[in-house]
Structure formats: C-alpha cells, structure tokens
Coordinates of C-alpha atoms in Angstrom, one line a residue:
Chain A
M1 CA 56.6 12.8 7.9
F2 CA 55.3 16.2 9.4
H3 CA 56.4 17.8 6.2
R4 CA 54.3 15.2 4.0
A5 CA 51.2 15.8 6.7
G6 CA 51.5 19.3 5.5
F7 CA 52.3 20.7 8.8
L8 CA 55.8 22.0 7.8
D9 CA 57.6 24.0 5.3
R10 CA 60.7 22.3 4.0
R11 CA 63.6 24.5 2.5
A12 CA 66.7 23.5 1.3
H13 CA 69.9 24.1 3.7
A14 CA 73.1 25.1 2.7
A15 CA 75.6 22.7 3.8
K16 CA 78.2 20.1 2.8
R17 CA 75.7 17.4 2.6
P18 CA 72.0 17.8 1.6
T19 CA 69.9 19.0 4.5
F20 CA 66.8 20.7 4.8
A21 CA 65.4 23.6 7.3
Y22 CA 62.0 22.9 8.7
R23 CA 59.5 25.7 9.8
L24 CA 55.9 25.6 11.0
K25 CA 53.4 26.5 8.5
S26 CA 51.1 27.8 11.3
P27 CA 51.6 28.6 15.0
V28 CA 48.5 26.8 15.6
I29 CA 48.0 22.9 14.8
R30 CA 44.5 21.4 14.6
L31 CA 43.9 17.8 14.7
E32 CA 40.6 16.1 14.4
F33 CA 39.7 12.5 14.7
D34 CA 36.4 11.1 13.4
L35 CA 36.3 7.9 15.5
A36 CA 32.5 7.2 14.5
E37 CA 33.9 6.9 10.8
R38 CA 35.0 3.4 10.8
V39 CA 33.6 2.3 7.7
A40 CA 35.0 1.8 4.2
P41 CA 33.2 3.6 1.6
S42 CA 32.7 0.3 -0.6
Q43 CA 30.9 -1.3 2.1
A44 CA 28.4 1.4 2.8
R45 CA 27.8 1.7 -0.6
E46 CA 27.0 -1.9 -0.8
F47 CA 24.7 -1.8 2.2
A48 CA 22.9 1.1 0.7
F49 CA 22.2 -0.4 -2.4
A50 CA 21.3 -3.6 -0.9
F51 CA 18.7 -2.0 1.3
A52 CA 17.2 0.2 -1.5
D53 CA 16.9 -3.0 -3.8
A54 CA 14.9 -4.9 -1.2
L55 CA 12.8 -1.9 -0.8
V56 CA 12.1 -1.6 -4.3
A57 CA 11.5 -5.3 -4.6
A58 CA 9.1 -5.4 -1.5
S59 CA 7.1 -2.3 -3.0
E60 CA 6.7 -4.1 -6.3
R61 CA 5.1 -7.0 -4.5
L62 CA 3.0 -4.8 -2.8
G63 CA 1.8 -2.2 -5.3
G64 CA 3.5 -3.0 -8.6
L65 CA 5.6 -0.9 -10.7
R66 CA 4.0 2.4 -10.1
L67 CA 4.1 2.2 -6.5
T68 CA 8.0 1.5 -6.8
A69 CA 8.4 4.5 -9.0
S70 CA 6.4 6.7 -6.7
L71 CA 8.6 5.6 -3.8
A72 CA 11.8 6.0 -5.5
R73 CA 11.0 9.5 -6.5
V74 CA 9.5 10.8 -3.5
A75 CA 12.6 9.0 -1.4
W76 CA 15.6 9.9 -3.7
G77 CA 14.1 12.5 -6.2
Q78 CA 13.7 10.3 -9.4
E79 CA 12.8 6.9 -10.4
D80 CA 16.4 6.1 -11.3
W81 CA 17.1 5.4 -7.6
R82 CA 20.5 3.5 -8.6
G83 CA 21.5 7.0 -10.3
S84 CA 20.2 9.1 -7.4
L85 CA 22.2 6.8 -4.8
E86 CA 25.4 6.9 -6.7
R87 CA 25.3 10.6 -6.6
Q88 CA 24.5 10.8 -3.1
F89 CA 27.8 9.0 -2.3
A90 CA 29.9 10.7 -4.6
G91 CA 28.7 14.1 -2.8
E92 CA 29.0 13.0 0.5
E93 CA 32.3 13.0 2.1
H94 CA 31.3 10.7 5.0
P95 CA 29.9 7.1 3.9
R96 CA 28.1 6.8 7.3
A97 CA 25.9 10.0 6.7
A98 CA 25.2 8.7 3.1
V99 CA 23.7 5.8 4.4
D100 CA 21.6 7.6 7.3
A101 CA 20.4 10.1 4.8
I102 CA 19.3 7.1 2.3
L103 CA 17.5 5.3 5.4
R104 CA 15.8 8.4 6.4
D105 CA 14.3 9.6 3.2
A106 CA 13.2 6.0 2.4
R107 CA 11.4 6.1 6.0
R108 CA 9.6 9.4 5.3
A109 CA 8.8 8.5 1.7
A110 CA 7.3 4.9 3.0
T111 CA 5.3 6.6 5.4
D112 CA 4.1 9.5 3.2
L113 CA 2.9 7.0 0.5
L114 CA 1.7 4.0 2.6
G115 CA 0.9 5.3 6.1
A116 CA 3.1 4.8 9.3
T117 CA 2.2 1.0 9.9
A118 CA 2.4 -0.3 6.0
G119 CA 5.5 2.0 5.4
G120 CA 7.0 1.0 8.4
R121 CA 6.6 -2.6 7.4
L122 CA 8.0 -2.0 4.1
V123 CA 11.2 -0.4 5.4
R124 CA 11.5 -3.2 7.8
I125 CA 11.5 -5.6 5.2
A126 CA 14.3 -3.9 3.3
W127 CA 16.4 -3.6 6.5
D128 CA 15.9 -7.3 7.4
A129 CA 17.2 -8.2 3.8
A130 CA 20.0 -5.7 3.9
I131 CA 21.6 -6.6 7.2
Q132 CA 21.6 -10.3 5.9
G133 CA 25.5 -11.4 6.3
R134 CA 26.4 -7.7 7.2
Q135 CA 25.4 -7.7 11.2
E136 CA 29.1 -6.8 12.0
F137 CA 29.2 -4.2 9.6
V138 CA 25.9 -2.5 11.0
A139 CA 27.0 -3.0 14.5
S140 CA 30.4 -1.3 13.8
L141 CA 28.4 1.3 11.8
G142 CA 26.3 1.9 15.0
L143 CA 23.1 2.3 12.7
A144 CA 19.8 2.6 14.6
E145 CA 17.6 -0.5 13.9
V146 CA 14.6 0.4 11.6
T147 CA 11.6 -0.5 13.4
A148 CA 7.9 -0.9 12.1
Chain B
M1 CA -40.4 4.3 -0.5
I2 CA -39.6 7.6 -2.1
A3 CA -36.1 8.1 -2.6
H4 CA -34.2 11.7 -1.5
P5 CA -34.2 14.1 -4.5
A6 CA -30.8 14.9 -3.9
T7 CA -29.5 11.3 -4.7
T8 CA -31.4 10.4 -7.4
S9 CA -29.7 12.9 -9.9
A10 CA -27.3 11.2 -12.0
S11 CA -24.5 13.5 -10.7
N12 CA -25.0 11.9 -7.2
R13 CA -24.7 8.5 -8.1
V14 CA -21.7 6.2 -8.8
P15 CA -22.2 3.7 -11.5
T16 CA -21.1 0.5 -11.0
G17 CA -20.9 -0.3 -14.8
I18 CA -22.2 -3.5 -14.1
A19 CA -24.6 -4.9 -16.6
G20 CA -28.0 -5.1 -14.9
L21 CA -27.1 -3.7 -11.7
D22 CA -27.3 0.0 -11.8
S23 CA -30.7 0.0 -13.2
L24 CA -31.9 -1.7 -10.0
I25 CA -30.3 1.1 -7.9
Q26 CA -31.4 4.4 -9.5
G27 CA -28.2 4.3 -11.5
G28 CA -25.4 3.4 -9.1
F29 CA -24.3 3.6 -5.4
P30 CA -24.8 7.1 -3.8
L31 CA -21.8 9.2 -3.8
G32 CA -19.3 9.0 -1.1
S33 CA -21.5 6.0 0.6
V34 CA -19.8 2.7 2.0
N35 CA -21.4 -0.3 0.2
L36 CA -21.2 -3.9 1.3
V37 CA -21.1 -7.1 -1.1
A38 CA -21.5 -10.4 0.6
G39 CA -21.7 -13.9 -0.6
P40 CA -20.5 -17.3 0.0
A41 CA -17.4 -18.8 -1.6
G42 CA -17.8 -19.1 -5.6
S43 CA -20.9 -16.3 -5.7
G44 CA -18.8 -13.9 -7.6
K45 CA -18.3 -11.1 -5.0
S46 CA -14.6 -10.3 -5.5
L47 CA -15.3 -10.2 -9.3
L48 CA -18.1 -7.6 -8.6
A49 CA -15.9 -5.8 -6.6
L50 CA -13.2 -5.9 -9.1
Q51 CA -15.4 -4.9 -11.9
F52 CA -16.6 -1.7 -9.9
A53 CA -13.2 -0.6 -9.4
Y54 CA -12.2 -1.3 -12.8
Q55 CA -15.2 0.4 -14.5
G56 CA -14.6 3.5 -12.6
A57 CA -11.1 3.8 -13.8
S58 CA -11.9 2.8 -17.4
A59 CA -15.3 3.9 -18.3
F60 CA -15.9 6.9 -15.6
D61 CA -12.8 8.6 -15.3
E62 CA -12.7 7.7 -11.5
P63 CA -9.4 6.5 -10.2
S64 CA -9.9 3.6 -8.1
A65 CA -7.9 1.5 -5.4
F66 CA -8.4 -2.3 -5.1
L67 CA -7.1 -3.3 -1.8
A68 CA -6.1 -7.2 -1.9
L69 CA -6.0 -8.7 1.7
E70 CA -6.4 -12.5 0.9
E71 CA -5.2 -12.6 -2.9
T72 CA -1.7 -11.7 -4.4
R73 CA -1.3 -9.0 -7.0
D74 CA -0.5 -11.6 -9.4
S75 CA -3.8 -13.4 -8.8
V76 CA -5.8 -10.5 -9.1
E77 CA -4.2 -9.9 -12.4
R78 CA -4.8 -13.0 -13.9
V79 CA -8.6 -13.0 -12.8
A80 CA -8.9 -9.5 -14.2
A81 CA -7.5 -10.7 -17.6
L82 CA -9.8 -13.6 -17.8
F83 CA -12.5 -10.9 -18.0
G84 CA -10.8 -8.8 -20.4
M85 CA -9.5 -6.0 -17.6
D86 CA -6.3 -4.7 -18.3
L87 CA -5.1 -3.7 -14.9
K88 CA -1.6 -2.9 -15.9
R89 CA -2.6 -0.2 -18.5
M90 CA -4.9 1.4 -16.0
E91 CA -2.3 1.2 -13.4
E92 CA 0.4 3.0 -15.9
A93 CA -2.1 5.5 -16.7
G94 CA -2.5 6.5 -12.9
K95 CA -6.1 5.4 -12.9
F96 CA -5.9 2.3 -11.0
V97 CA -4.1 1.2 -7.7
L98 CA -3.5 -2.6 -7.0
V99 CA -2.5 -3.3 -3.4
D100 CA -1.6 -6.6 -2.0
L101 CA -1.2 -5.5 1.8
G102 CA -0.7 -9.3 2.6
A103 CA 2.7 -8.9 0.7
I104 CA 4.2 -7.1 3.6
R105 CA 3.1 -9.5 6.0
A106 CA 4.6 -12.5 5.0
G107 CA 7.1 -13.9 7.6
S108 CA 5.2 -11.9 10.5
P109 CA 4.4 -13.5 13.6
R110 CA 1.1 -15.4 13.4
E111 CA -0.7 -12.8 15.4
Q112 CA 0.4 -10.1 12.8
L113 CA -0.4 -11.8 9.7
T114 CA -3.9 -10.2 9.3
V115 CA -4.4 -6.4 8.7
G116 CA -6.2 -4.3 11.2
L117 CA -8.9 -1.7 10.5
R118 CA -6.7 1.0 11.9
E119 CA -3.9 0.0 9.7
L120 CA -6.1 0.0 6.8
E121 CA -7.4 3.4 7.4
D122 CA -3.9 4.6 8.1
F123 CA -2.8 3.0 4.9
L124 CA -6.0 4.4 2.9
R125 CA -5.3 8.0 4.3
S126 CA -1.9 8.2 2.8
C127 CA -3.0 6.5 -0.5
I128 CA -6.0 8.5 -1.1
A129 CA -3.9 11.5 -0.3
S130 CA -0.9 10.7 -2.9
T131 CA -3.4 9.1 -5.6
N132 CA -6.4 10.8 -5.5
V133 CA -8.6 7.8 -6.0
R134 CA -12.3 8.2 -5.9
R135 CA -13.3 4.4 -5.5
V136 CA -12.0 2.3 -3.0
V137 CA -12.6 -1.4 -2.9
V138 CA -11.4 -3.9 0.0
D139 CA -11.4 -7.8 -0.5
S140 CA -12.2 -8.6 1.9
I141 CA -12.9 -7.2 5.5
S142 CA -13.5 -10.9 6.5
A143 CA -9.9 -11.3 7.2
V144 CA -9.8 -7.9 9.0
G145 CA -12.3 -9.1 11.5
L146 CA -10.1 -12.2 12.4
R147 CA -7.9 -9.4 14.5
Y148 CA -10.4 -8.6 16.9
R149 CA -11.1 -10.6 20.1
S150 CA -14.8 -9.6 20.7
L151 CA -17.7 -8.5 18.6
Q152 CA -18.1 -5.4 20.4
E153 CA -14.4 -4.3 19.7
L154 CA -15.1 -5.3 15.9
R155 CA -18.3 -3.3 15.9
E156 CA -16.7 -0.3 17.0
E157 CA -13.6 -0.4 14.7
M158 CA -15.7 -0.8 11.9
F159 CA -17.9 1.9 12.8
A160 CA -14.8 4.2 13.1
F161 CA -13.4 2.7 9.7
T162 CA -16.8 3.3 8.0
R163 CA -16.9 7.1 9.0
F164 CA -13.4 7.5 8.0
L165 CA -14.5 6.3 4.5
R166 CA -17.4 8.6 4.4
D167 CA -15.3 11.6 5.4
S168 CA -12.7 10.7 2.9
K169 CA -15.2 11.2 0.1
V170 CA -14.9 8.0 -1.7
T171 CA -17.2 5.7 -2.9
S172 CA -16.2 2.3 -1.3
L173 CA -17.2 -1.2 -1.5
L174 CA -16.3 -3.8 0.9
V175 CA -16.6 -7.5 0.4
T176 CA -17.1 -10.0 3.1
E177 CA -18.0 -13.5 3.1
S178 CA -21.4 -15.2 3.9
P179 CA -21.0 -18.4 5.9
E180 CA -22.6 -21.4 4.5
G181 CA -26.1 -21.9 5.6
G182 CA -26.4 -19.4 8.1
R183 CA -25.8 -15.6 8.7
L184 CA -25.6 -13.3 5.8
T185 CA -22.3 -11.8 6.7
R186 CA -19.4 -13.4 8.2
F187 CA -19.7 -11.4 11.8
G188 CA -23.1 -10.4 11.2
V189 CA -22.6 -6.9 12.1
E190 CA -21.1 -5.2 8.7
Q191 CA -24.3 -4.9 6.9
F192 CA -25.6 -2.7 9.8
L193 CA -22.7 -0.1 9.4
A194 CA -22.6 0.0 5.7
D195 CA -25.1 2.3 3.7
S196 CA -25.9 -0.6 1.1
F197 CA -26.0 -4.3 0.9
L198 CA -25.9 -6.4 -1.8
H199 CA -26.3 -9.8 -1.4
L200 CA -24.8 -12.7 -3.6
A201 CA -26.0 -16.2 -3.2
L202 CA -25.9 -19.5 -4.4
D203 CA -29.0 -21.3 -5.1
E204 CA -29.4 -25.1 -5.8
V205 CA -32.1 -25.5 -8.7
K206 CA -32.6 -29.1 -9.7
G207 CA -29.2 -30.1 -9.0
E208 CA -27.1 -27.2 -10.2
L209 CA -26.1 -24.1 -8.5
R210 CA -27.2 -20.7 -9.7
R211 CA -26.1 -17.4 -8.4
T212 CA -28.4 -14.7 -7.7
L213 CA -28.1 -10.9 -6.4
T214 CA -30.6 -9.2 -4.0
V215 CA -30.2 -5.6 -3.1
R216 CA -31.0 -5.8 0.6
K217 CA -30.4 -2.3 1.6
M218 CA -29.5 1.0 0.2
R219 CA -29.9 4.4 2.1
L220 CA -31.5 7.1 0.2
T221 CA -32.4 5.0 -2.9
R222 CA -35.3 3.4 -4.2
H223 CA -33.8 0.2 -5.0
D224 CA -35.3 -3.0 -6.5
T225 CA -35.8 -5.7 -3.8
G226 CA -36.1 -8.7 -6.1
K227 CA -33.7 -11.6 -6.1
H228 CA -32.2 -11.6 -9.6
P229 CA -30.3 -14.4 -11.7
V230 CA -26.4 -13.5 -12.0
H231 CA -24.4 -14.9 -15.1
I232 CA -20.8 -14.8 -15.1
T233 CA -19.9 -14.1 -18.8
T234 CA -16.5 -13.5 -20.5
E235 CA -17.1 -9.9 -20.0
G236 CA -17.8 -10.4 -16.0
I237 CA -20.9 -10.3 -14.0
V238 CA -24.2 -9.7 -15.7
V239 CA -27.5 -9.1 -13.5
A240 CA -30.4 -10.3 -15.3
E241 CA -33.4 -8.2 -15.3
E242 CA -35.9 -10.8 -14.4
R243 CA -36.5 -11.8 -11.1
V244 CA -36.2 -15.4 -9.5
L245 CA -39.5 -16.5 -8.8

C-alpha cells in the first residue's frame, strides 16, 4: 500500500520465494488533508451551472438579452458563459474554489452593471433558485449565503 | 418672458421628436434638464415618455434608457410595436436600454415590492456609466413615492434624486399620475422639483373624452402656455398646433 501511494521504492529481492526490498523514497514524508474539500466535482459543477442559469434568466427578465450578454461578459469574460464556466472547472483542482470564484465574479459584475441594490437582488434570485433541493450540499460546502 | 440666450440655440435643446411638441418648447427640453409629464390614466403619458426615449435612440443618436417600474418588458415592447417602435432593434444596436426593475422584486416582502429613489439612483449611476445613455425615462415615479411615510421625506429624497439626474448630464423625463379631479400630480410636489412640467388631461366634450397637453412650466424656455389637443395616431402622440378654446 505504501509503495502504491508512492512513499517507498520497491526492488526485487533475491530469495527462494519472490520477495521485495522496500526503501523510503525520501526521509521526509509530508501528508496534507483538505478537510474542507468534501464536495464531488460533479455536484459543484451542477450547482454553479444552476446558479449561472438562474442569473442569466433573471437578468433577461430585467433588461433583455443585451443585459444578459453584458453580465456574462463582465462576470466570466465572454457571452458564452457555459463555455467559460466549463473552462473554469477544468482549470481548477478544487471544485469549491471554482464555485467561489463564479459566485464572486457574478456579484461583482451585477454590482458594476446594476448598482449594489439591484445587482444584489439579481444575484440573490439566482442563489435562491440554485439552492433549491441542494441545501445539504450548500451547507456541507460552507458557502456563504448571498445577500442582497 | 425672454428666454435665456444660451438655451435657445439648437445645440442646447433636446428634441422630443414628438410631432407638434418641440415647436411649443423652443425645439425641445433644455439639455440636461429634469422634466415631468403628468396625466390621468389613459391620457398618453407613458406613450409620450416612450416616444421621447425611442426618438432619442432612433432619430437623434442619443442612447436612451427606459425604466419601467409598473409594466413588464413584454408589455412595454408590445405597446411600442403597436406604434412602429422596434425596441429590440435599438437594443441590439446598443442605443436603447429597457429595464423592468419590478422583475427583480417579484416574491419580495410587501414592503419591498416598490423601488425607492436611492435604489433608482444607485441603479442609474451604474447604468449611465456602463451604457453611456443620454436620455433617461422613469415610468413612473408614482410607484416610487409609495415607499415614503411622509411627504417631507419624499420631497427630500426627490430633491436629491433630481439633483443626481442633473449632475449626471442626462436629459430625463419622469412620469407621474394625476389623481382624478384633484391635484395635478400624485404627491403634489413633483412639479416643483422638475425643470419642466407637461400636463396631459382628458377633457369631456359632448360626452366624449378628448386628450390635451399644456406646458405648465419650463425653465429657461419661452414656451407656449396654451392647451393643445393631443391625438394618438398609428405613429404615436401628435400634439395639434391649434389651441383648445
């Protein structure tokens, strides 16, 4: 097991029966545990897409397709927000960090385009829609509630 | 009354583009002014305001924002289409912003269903900065006034709001309702804070309702003070040249 985990080097050992000699790869063994990372990537991705989808729908009701396009561009760099979010998850080792970044960018863009109050409300609508049926997941992730 | 010389030149006027109106007000609203249109239900005030915004975008190359506080986007778009205004085309061209602020209030507690003036200012500050609009319409501020407990508080907030609009260098048109058979404006203070005041009325003549428009006030302008018939045609509001006797 330690050999499979990469801590030990294994070499064949001359004997009547096949045996192995083991040696530590390094005198220092560093172990890291990320206890906050209790989220499956697929769940995090699903939550982020539900949030963005609701945000886009609410912004369309508020200001039409032009506002939606501006919001996506300011928040995530381009109007094709799905592609942008996909890339964000692909390039991020920790799904929790990707979700955080997506929420943060959405808040910033909504505030820039609509002001703190209207922008906050828009994000809140998207948050409320995204957490429907996912309360346990959101709690386990320890995501801060988005407030208006 | 002698008009201020600086405001009579065409460059300092913002044409409404509404047939018959600009000739009554020296070519348009003063540049950067806060204007008010009031009238009872059915008098055509929202249509007049929509035309002002649309004409700015389509005929005068002035991007406009229309903030609907009581109607949905869909409803405003349908009204516009009836009068040949293609809002979607103007939006796509980046010349028109149609915002339904009520859309993000649905489901809010009762006391938060209406938009306050500070929220409106907060929104417009960002909207003007990000879209570079030159004309702003708020339809209507009657809904906004419901947020305030006293007339004094409303007046103070409205004073700050109109000051913000002037500082923003946009030419704005605020819509308010006239209660039936009483005051000219919903709260009785709006006309004192605006630079101009257009009043639309529905007069009963021989059992028929006739629309009229009177320019009751316009700062820095030598304006017509007569009452003029208003017709709603397939192309929108038309203000007749003759006066109602």
